[in-house]
Amino acid sequence: MNSLRARLSLWVLLPLAIALSSSMWFTYLNSLQNAQVRQDHRLWMSAEVIATHIQWDDNHQLEVSMPPVALELLASPYHDQAYFSIQTEDGRLLAGWPDLATSRVTSPAPTVRQTGQNATYHGQKIRLFSTTRSLFDSGQSSQVEILVGQTGLELAADARSHWWPNALREGGILILVMILMLLGLRHELRPLAALRNAIWSREHSDLQPIQLNDLPQELRPVVDTINQYAARLQRQIDSRRRFIEDAAHQLRTPMALLSTQLHYASGLADTPELQRAMAALGQSRQHITQLVNQLLSLSQAENMKANPNARTPVALDPLVHEVMESLAPLAAGHNIELGMGASDTGLTLLAHRPALRAVLFNLLDNAIRYTPPGGTATVSLTRQDAQGVTLEVEDTGPGIPPELRSRVFERFNRGNTQVPGGTGLGLAIVREAALACGGRVSLHGARNGTGLRVQVDFDTTT
């Protein structure tokens, strides 16, 4: 059941219906009890009338003249059957049904005077009243038991007649409450409909905060959350827009240079000038290729950051060796010693493998490019605790001054370096890729003199 209106109605109506049903049931039991009291009173009056007509005859024997009023008291418009029995203490039947005294009683003996009992007689459920009368004659006494019983058709009809108006009244209250509640829900849920319409009617590019007047207090956190989410989306869109503008600007310069070089080379013969122009074209091509590849890596890292559930266990040792092998030619070309520092082995990290590779590749690529010939670039892996792994890449390059370290993570920011060939995207890719793997990047000075030490702390391991 996905309807809020239906669920709210159910939570209100169900307890109310249970309460009213319980009330109607107890009202019926009370009506039945009152009807039983009235029937017991009629049975008692009938028994008392019969008792007044028991007397001694001339032979000192008990006799009874059955008065018509005793049976008239039990007359029923529902054709109830009435039974009576008058017996002496020695079992002599004076009048009535001889086996009425043997009827099976199904309720406890009454503790209140003028109260009958439930019984079964010849398969019929009856209400039975019993009383005794002591009669005296010539100095002797005799006990007479008088039993009067009646079926329960009038009893049930009497209980229903008193219960039915209450049932109609309480059922009407339930229907009235339901109608009023539905009208109230419809009125009070209007702000939700207004919120839906306000969002639905907007243009897709409109991320301005939602402004609704007279908003209920319960809906304000929802609207605030939507506005905050829209603000984050707007910041993300603005960031992407700036990134595209920066990327277009960065690509425009090498492309213009490449076009100039191609134009110049087209007018040259096979001379040393042509060879130098072609070498410059090759460098421009490599720069553009590097820039495009890093732009793609940055975009992929941002996409993976938004999908943490897709992380898989990644063995770190094979990955580090793979990256170092791929960069070995570049390190040899720059006369940089590439190696592993003191590390823990057999570490496994829950991460996106492409993003983790981008972290390693760009850190080592930066270390090789910005370290003077004859320097070193070292990778180390350390287990911090049961839930942590630290990756470090340390070089012997010029390092980054502390005041510039927070800015070098910005896209196309190259800090204070003048080394040609860079794009300013390496550390931006490292940060985004590390975040995609649950890591945090920090910059420090080298432990042994000048240089840069980049530390990446990962929180989730397997």
PDB file of N, CA and C in Angstrom, residues 307-339:
ATOM      1  N   ASN A 307      29.441   5.599  -7.265  1.00  0.00           N
ATOM      2  CA  ASN A 307      28.939   4.225  -7.236  1.00  0.00           C
ATOM      3  C   ASN A 307      29.817   3.367  -6.324  1.00  0.00           C
ATOM      4  N   PRO A 308      29.776   3.588  -4.995  1.00  0.00           N
ATOM      5  CA  PRO A 308      30.655   2.835  -4.083  1.00  0.00           C
ATOM      6  C   PRO A 308      30.311   1.356  -3.990  1.00  0.00           C
ATOM      7  N   ASN A 309      29.081   0.976  -4.326  1.00  0.00           N
ATOM      8  CA  ASN A 309      28.689  -0.433  -4.216  1.00  0.00           C
ATOM      9  C   ASN A 309      29.362  -1.318  -5.255  1.00  0.00           C
ATOM     10  N   ALA A 310      29.971  -0.702  -6.268  1.00  0.00           N
ATOM     11  CA  ALA A 310      30.616  -1.486  -7.325  1.00  0.00           C
ATOM     12  C   ALA A 310      32.062  -1.818  -7.001  1.00  0.00           C
ATOM     13  N   ARG A 311      32.546  -1.500  -5.801  1.00  0.00           N
ATOM     14  CA  ARG A 311      33.929  -1.817  -5.441  1.00  0.00           C
ATOM     15  C   ARG A 311      34.127  -3.321  -5.327  1.00  0.00           C
ATOM     16  N   THR A 312      35.327  -3.778  -5.673  1.00  0.00           N
ATOM     17  CA  THR A 312      35.685  -5.191  -5.608  1.00  0.00           C
ATOM     18  C   THR A 312      37.041  -5.325  -4.921  1.00  0.00           C
ATOM     19  N   PRO A 313      37.344  -6.496  -4.364  1.00  0.00           N
ATOM     20  CA  PRO A 313      38.663  -6.692  -3.746  1.00  0.00           C
ATOM     21  C   PRO A 313      39.777  -6.606  -4.794  1.00  0.00           C
ATOM     22  N   VAL A 314      40.806  -5.818  -4.483  1.00  0.00           N
ATOM     23  CA  VAL A 314      41.939  -5.616  -5.397  1.00  0.00           C
ATOM     24  C   VAL A 314      43.227  -5.948  -4.641  1.00  0.00           C
ATOM     25  N   ALA A 315      44.006  -6.892  -5.166  1.00  0.00           N
ATOM     26  CA  ALA A 315      45.319  -7.206  -4.591  1.00  0.00           C
ATOM     27  C   ALA A 315      46.292  -6.096  -4.963  1.00  0.00           C
ATOM     28  N   LEU A 316      46.951  -5.511  -3.974  1.00  0.00           N
ATOM     29  CA  LEU A 316      47.769  -4.324  -4.213  1.00  0.00           C
ATOM     30  C   LEU A 316      49.140  -4.645  -4.803  1.00  0.00           C
ATOM     31  N   ASP A 317      49.757  -5.727  -4.374  1.00  0.00           N
ATOM     32  CA  ASP A 317      51.114  -6.035  -4.869  1.00  0.00           C
ATOM     33  C   ASP A 317      51.157  -6.180  -6.391  1.00  0.00           C
ATOM     34  N   PRO A 318      50.283  -7.013  -7.013  1.00  0.00           N
ATOM     35  CA  PRO A 318      50.340  -7.118  -8.470  1.00  0.00           C
ATOM     36  C   PRO A 318      50.039  -5.795  -9.166  1.00  0.00           C
ATOM     37  N   LEU A 319      49.135  -4.993  -8.594  1.00  0.00           N
ATOM     38  CA  LEU A 319      48.794  -3.729  -9.218  1.00  0.00           C
ATOM     39  C   LEU A 319      49.987  -2.771  -9.208  1.00  0.00           C
ATOM     40  N   VAL A 320      50.695  -2.706  -8.091  1.00  0.00           N
ATOM     41  CA  VAL A 320      51.859  -1.812  -7.996  1.00  0.00           C
ATOM     42  C   VAL A 320      52.926  -2.223  -9.004  1.00  0.00           C
ATOM     43  N   HIS A 321      53.209  -3.529  -9.095  1.00  0.00           N
ATOM     44  CA  HIS A 321      54.219  -3.988 -10.048  1.00  0.00           C
ATOM     45  C   HIS A 321      53.795  -3.717 -11.488  1.00  0.00           C
ATOM     46  N   GLU A 322      52.497  -3.861 -11.768  1.00  0.00           N
ATOM     47  CA  GLU A 322      51.995  -3.583 -13.124  1.00  0.00           C
ATOM     48  C   GLU A 322      52.228  -2.120 -13.495  1.00  0.00           C
ATOM     49  N   VAL A 323      51.901  -1.199 -12.574  1.00  0.00           N
ATOM     50  CA  VAL A 323      52.068   0.238 -12.852  1.00  0.00           C
ATOM     51  C   VAL A 323      53.554   0.583 -12.977  1.00  0.00           C
ATOM     52  N   MET A 324      54.358   0.013 -12.106  1.00  0.00           N
ATOM     53  CA  MET A 324      55.797   0.327 -12.166  1.00  0.00           C
ATOM     54  C   MET A 324      56.408  -0.181 -13.473  1.00  0.00           C
ATOM     55  N   GLU A 325      55.976  -1.345 -13.940  1.00  0.00           N
ATOM     56  CA  GLU A 325      56.486  -1.851 -15.212  1.00  0.00           C
ATOM     57  C   GLU A 325      56.080  -0.956 -16.378  1.00  0.00           C
ATOM     58  N   SER A 326      54.828  -0.443 -16.337  1.00  0.00           N
ATOM     59  CA  SER A 326      54.375   0.413 -17.431  1.00  0.00           C
ATOM     60  C   SER A 326      55.117   1.752 -17.456  1.00  0.00           C
ATOM     61  N   LEU A 327      55.603   2.218 -16.307  1.00  0.00           N
ATOM     62  CA  LEU A 327      56.304   3.499 -16.240  1.00  0.00           C
ATOM     63  C   LEU A 327      57.826   3.343 -16.230  1.00  0.00           C
ATOM     64  N   ALA A 328      58.289   2.126 -16.284  1.00  0.00           N
ATOM     65  CA  ALA A 328      59.741   1.913 -16.259  1.00  0.00           C
ATOM     66  C   ALA A 328      60.456   2.595 -17.425  1.00  0.00           C
ATOM     67  N   PRO A 329      59.921   2.532 -18.663  1.00  0.00           N
ATOM     68  CA  PRO A 329      60.607   3.258 -19.749  1.00  0.00           C
ATOM     69  C   PRO A 329      60.690   4.755 -19.516  1.00  0.00           C
ATOM     70  N   LEU A 330      59.601   5.341 -19.007  1.00  0.00           N
ATOM     71  CA  LEU A 330      59.636   6.784 -18.738  1.00  0.00           C
ATOM     72  C   LEU A 330      60.665   7.107 -17.666  1.00  0.00           C
ATOM     73  N   ALA A 331      60.735   6.274 -16.613  1.00  0.00           N
ATOM     74  CA  ALA A 331      61.724   6.502 -15.556  1.00  0.00           C
ATOM     75  C   ALA A 331      63.138   6.367 -16.097  1.00  0.00           C
ATOM     76  N   ALA A 332      63.368   5.383 -16.965  1.00  0.00           N
ATOM     77  CA  ALA A 332      64.700   5.208 -17.543  1.00  0.00           C
ATOM     78  C   ALA A 332      65.074   6.397 -18.421  1.00  0.00           C
ATOM     79  N   GLY A 333      64.081   6.923 -19.163  1.00  0.00           N
ATOM     80  CA  GLY A 333      64.344   8.072 -20.014  1.00  0.00           C
ATOM     81  C   GLY A 333      64.704   9.309 -19.230  1.00  0.00           C
ATOM     82  N   HIS A 334      64.204   9.430 -17.994  1.00  0.00           N
ATOM     83  CA  HIS A 334      64.513  10.591 -17.157  1.00  0.00           C
ATOM     84  C   HIS A 334      65.636  10.290 -16.169  1.00  0.00           C
ATOM     85  N   ASN A 335      66.210   9.086 -16.267  1.00  0.00           N
ATOM     86  CA  ASN A 335      67.278   8.682 -15.354  1.00  0.00           C
ATOM     87  C   ASN A 335      66.814   8.756 -13.894  1.00  0.00           C
ATOM     88  N   ILE A 336      65.613   8.175 -13.650  1.00  0.00           N
ATOM     89  CA  ILE A 336      65.026   8.140 -12.310  1.00  0.00           C
ATOM     90  C   ILE A 336      65.015   6.690 -11.836  1.00  0.00           C
ATOM     91  N   GLU A 337      65.445   6.468 -10.603  1.00  0.00           N
ATOM     92  CA  GLU A 337      65.407   5.125 -10.021  1.00  0.00           C
ATOM     93  C   GLU A 337      64.022   4.880  -9.422  1.00  0.00           C
ATOM     94  N   LEU A 338      63.341   3.898  -9.972  1.00  0.00           N
ATOM     95  CA  LEU A 338      61.967   3.586  -9.552  1.00  0.00           C
ATOM     96  C   LEU A 338      61.995   2.304  -8.723  1.00  0.00           C
ATOM     97  N   GLY A 339      61.480   2.329  -7.514  1.00  0.00           N
ATOM     98  CA  GLY A 339      61.555   1.137  -6.672  1.00  0.00           C
ATOM     99  C   GLY A 339      60.499   1.111  -5.588  1.00  0.00           C
TER     100      GLY A 339
END
